[in-house]
Amino acid sequence: MAMKRPSAAVSKKPATKKQLPLSVHKSLPLTVVDIISNFEDPLNQLGFTCRAYRDLVTQGTLWGAQVRNIGEIHGRRAWRHLRTSGGFNQTLAGVNLPASLHTLSFGHHFNQTLAGVNWPANLHTLSFGFGFNQTLAGVNWPARLHTLSFGFNFNQNLAGVNWPASLHTLSLGHHFNQTLAGVIWPASLHTFSLGPSFNQNLAGVNWPASLHTLSFGHHFNQTLAGVNWPASLHTLSFGYFFNQTLAGVNWPASLHTLSFGHHFNQILAGVNWPASLHTLTFGRYFNQTLAGVNWPASLHTLSFGFNFNQNLAGVNWPASLHTLSLGHHFNQTLAGVIWPARPASLHTLSFGHGFNQTLAGVNWPASLHTLSFGDLFNQNLAGVNWPASLHTLSLGHHFNQTLAGVNWPASLHTLSFGDFFNQTLAGVNWPASLHTLSFGYFFNQTLAGVNLPASLHTLSFGHHFNQTLAGVNWPASLHTLSFGFGFNQTLAGVNWPARLHTLSFGFNFNQNLAGVNWPASLHTLSFGQGFNQTLAGVNWPASLHTLSFGDLFNQNLAGVNWPASLHTLSLGHHFNQTLAGVNLPAGCTLVKMHSSSLPKGFSWDFALAGKQSLDFAACWHNGKKQLGFTCRAYRDLVTQGTLWGAQVRHTWEIHGRRAWRHLRTSRFFNRTLAGVNLPASLHTLSFGHHFNQTLAGVNWPASLHTLSFGDDFNQTLAGVNWPASLHTLSFGFNFNQTLAGVNWPASLHTLSFGFNFNQNLAGVNWPASLHTLSFGGDFNQTLAGVNWPASLHTLSFGFNFNQTLAGVNWPASLHTLSFGFNFNQNLAGVNWPASLHTLSFGTFFNQTLAGVNWPASLHTLSFGSNFNQMLAGVNWPASLHTLRFGYFFNQTLAGVNWPASLHTLNFGDAFNQTLAGVNWPASLHTLSFGCNFNQTLSFGDFFNQTLAGVNWPASLHTLSFGYYFNQTLAGVNWPASLHTLSFGDVFNQTLAG
C-alpha cells in the first residue's frame, strides 16, 4: 500500500495538542486515521487508550505493522482499549479491528448499522454513546462479549436479537421503552438495568434463569402481579415513580435486597415477602402503618425514608432484624414498642432529624449496640434504662441536657455530643468502659475536678473549648487528645497523662513551648495554622517521630535541638527560612505543604551542599507530557546563585529529564533575581503571588518564551532587558506602572495587564509584533493619541473602561474588539478599523445604533444585557453573519432592514414581540468547515406571540422557542427548509392539524 501523509483536513486538531512524531505520521496511510492527535497511555493500563477526540477508528485501519510503531513509543505491544471521538460516525463494515481489543466504546454521534461488523474475538466490553439507535437484529456479536451498554437514544425492539452466549451485563439507556415480551435472553445474563423511560408491562417476560440483579428507572410504574421473576434474582430496585400494590406479588424465593424509590407509598399488610429477604429500603414518601405487616423471617436491615412517621406500638418485628433506620420526620413515642429483642437481634437503631421523645420507660432491645439520635433530640437522660449491651451512643446537634444522675450502661465504649452541648462535667458518673469521648462546637466547660473514666483513651474538644489544662486529672490510659479551633492556653505546668502518644492543636493555638514538660510517650504532635513561635529552647520528648506545623509557621530552624527519633517534619505554606545550619536527625523526611516529600533518591545533604543552591528543597513534580520539568506551586527551586549544572543535574536524571523547560515559584517566593543564573533551556517562568523584586539587571535565559508575574508585582519596567525570544508577558492584580520608555522585546505577541493597571497609553512604543493586548478591570484611560502597533489583532477592555471612541486611530489589522461591563459611549462618528471582524459590548451598553458607520468586514456583533434600542433605520454592515442581543432587548422587528448575509440571530429572555410583518433576511451561501447554509433564529424564555401569519425566511434551518412559549401551531406556515424545531417547558398545545 502506498503511504501518504495525512492531509491538512485530516490532521486538524486543537492547537494545544502536540503532533505525533513525523516518523509516525509517515507510517500511517491516509485511511488509517479519523483524526491524528495526541496518544495517551492512561494509568498503567495493559493496553492502549485513545481518549475523547484522540481516535484511530476508521475504515480499512491496519492495526499491525503500521500502528505497532506507535505502541512501541509507549512501550505497548497490543491494543486493548479503544474509545472513538465524540464526532466519529463512520461505517464499521470492512474495518479490521485489532485482534487484541478488549474494550471498545463509541462516542456521542456514532449511529451506524452493526450488521456485517467483524468484531475482534477477544472483545468483552462494548458500549454505545448518546446517538446510537440501530436495530440489533442480525448482529453477529463477538463470542466472548460479557458487558454491553446502550446510550440515550437507543430504542429498538429486542425480539429476535441473537445475544452472545457469554453476555452477563446489559444496560439500556434513557429512551428505551420497548416490550420485553418475546425477547430471548442469553442464559448467562446476570445484571440488567433499564433506563428512565422504560414503562412496559412485565407479564409474559421470560427472564433469563441466571439473572441476579434487575433495576428499573425513573418512570417505571407497572403492576407486578403475574410477573414470573427469575428464580435466581438477588437484587431488585424500583425507581422514582413506582407506586403499585405489592399484594399478590409472587417474589422470587432468592431475593435478598429490595428497594423502592421516592413515590412508593402502598400498604404492606398482606404482602407475601420472599423468605430470603435481607435488606428492605423505602423511599421519601412512604408513610404507611406497620401494624399487621408479616415481615420476612430473614430481614436484617430495614430503612424508612424522609416522611415516615407511624406509631411503632404493636409492630411485630422480624426476629432477625439487626439494623433499623427511621427517617427525618419520625417522631413517635417509643413507650410500649416491643423491639425485636426477644430473640435479641437488633444491633443498630438510628433516629432522624425530627425525633424528640422522652426515653424514660423505653424497653430497649437487650442486643442494642449502636444508638444515634438526630439534630432535634433534646431530652433528659436521667432515669433512662439503657440496654446492657450498648457500645456507641451519638447525641445530635441540639442536645444540651445535664449529665448529672445519668446511669450510663456499663458497656458504653463511644460517646459523642453534638454542637450545642455545653454542660458541666463535674459529678458525672462516667461508664467504666468508656473508651472514646468527643464534644461538639460550643462545649467550653472547665475540666478541673472532672473525674474522667480510667478507661478513656481518645478525647476530643470542639471549636469553642478554651479552658486551662493546669490541674486537670487526666486518665492514665489516655493516648489521643485533640483540641479545636479556639484553644489557646499555656501548656506550662500541664501534667500530661503518661501514655499520651498523639496530641493536636487547632487554628488559634500560639503559645511558647519553652518549659513544656511533654509526656515521655508522645510520638505525634501537630500544631494548627496560627502557631508561629520560636522552637529554640524547646525540650522535645525523646519519643517524638512526627511533627507538623501549620500555614503561618515561619521561624528559623537553626539551632533547634530536634529529638533523635524524629522521622517526619511538616512545614506549612508560609515557611520560607534558610535551611543552612539546620541539623535534622538522620533519616528525617522533610515535608512541605503537608503532602509533598522529597523524591525517592534525593540526597538532603547533597542538596544543601552549596548552601545557596536551594531556596527550599521540596517535592518535584513531573508535569504531564511536558518535555521539561516543572516545580509546581510551593515546590520551588528559584533562589540567588542557583547552580543549574552539576548540583541539579543528578536530580533531573532521577526523573529522566535532561533540560529545564518550565519553572513556577512558590506563592511566597520574593527574592532578588540579580545574579541568578537561570537555566539556558527555560521556556516558561511564572512568579507567585508575593514576588515583587526589581527586574533591572536580570539575566533572562535567551530561550524564554512565556513570563508571568503574580498579584503583588508592581515594579518599573524601564531599563528591563527582556529576552529576545519573549512571546507572552502577563502582569497580575497590583501592577500599575507607566509604560512610557519601556523597551519591549521585538518578539512579543501577547501582553496582558491585571486589575489595577490604569496608566495613560500615549507615547507607549509598542512592540511591532504585538498581536493580543488585554486590559484589566480598572483601566479607564483615553485612547486618543495612542499609537497602536500595526500588527494588533485582538484588543479587550475590562470592567471600568468607558471612554469615547471618537478620534481613536485603530490599528489597521484589528480583528477582535471587546468592551467590558461599564462601557456605554455613543458610536456615531467612530472610525472603525476596516479589518474588524468581531465586536462585543458589555452589560451597560445601551446607545442608539442609528447613524453608526460599521466596518464593512464585521462578521459577529454581540450586545450585552441592558441593550434595548430600536433597530429600525440601522444600517447594518453587509458582511454581518452573527448578531446576538442580550437579556433585556425587546424592540419591534417590523421595518428592520437586516443585512443580506445574516446567518445567526439570537434574542434574549425578555424578547416578546410579534413576528408578523418581519422581513427576514434571505438565505445566503454556506460558510466554514464545509457545512451547508444554516440560518438560526432563537428566542428567549419570555417569547409568547402567535406564529400565524409569520413569513419565515425560506432558508430557516433551526428554530427554538424558550420556556414560556405556548401558542397554537395550527395555521403556521413553516419554512420548507426547517430542519430542527424545539419548544420550552411550558409549551402544551395540540399537534393535531
Short mmCIF file of N, CA and C in Angstrom, two decimals, residues 33 73 156 392 502 864:
data_model
loop_
_atom_site.label_atom_id
_atom_site.label_comp_id
_atom_site.label_asym_id
_atom_site.label_seq_id
_atom_site.Cartn_x
_atom_site.Cartn_y
_atom_site.Cartn_z
N VAL A 33 -6.50 7.04 9.86
CA VAL A 33 -6.92 7.88 10.98
C VAL A 33 -8.18 8.67 10.70
N ILE A 73 6.35 3.24 20.92
CA ILE A 73 6.69 4.53 21.52
C ILE A 73 6.24 4.55 22.97
N GLN A 156 -34.83 0.30 20.32
CA GLN A 156 -35.14 -0.70 19.30
C GLN A 156 -35.74 -1.94 19.96
N THR A 392 -22.11 2.19 71.48
CA THR A 392 -21.90 3.50 70.85
C THR A 392 -23.17 4.33 70.96
N THR A 502 -0.54 10.89 70.94
CA THR A 502 -0.95 11.78 69.85
C THR A 502 -1.61 13.02 70.44
N GLY A 864 -24.77 43.34 25.14
CA GLY A 864 -24.96 42.84 26.49
C GLY A 864 -26.39 42.95 26.99
#
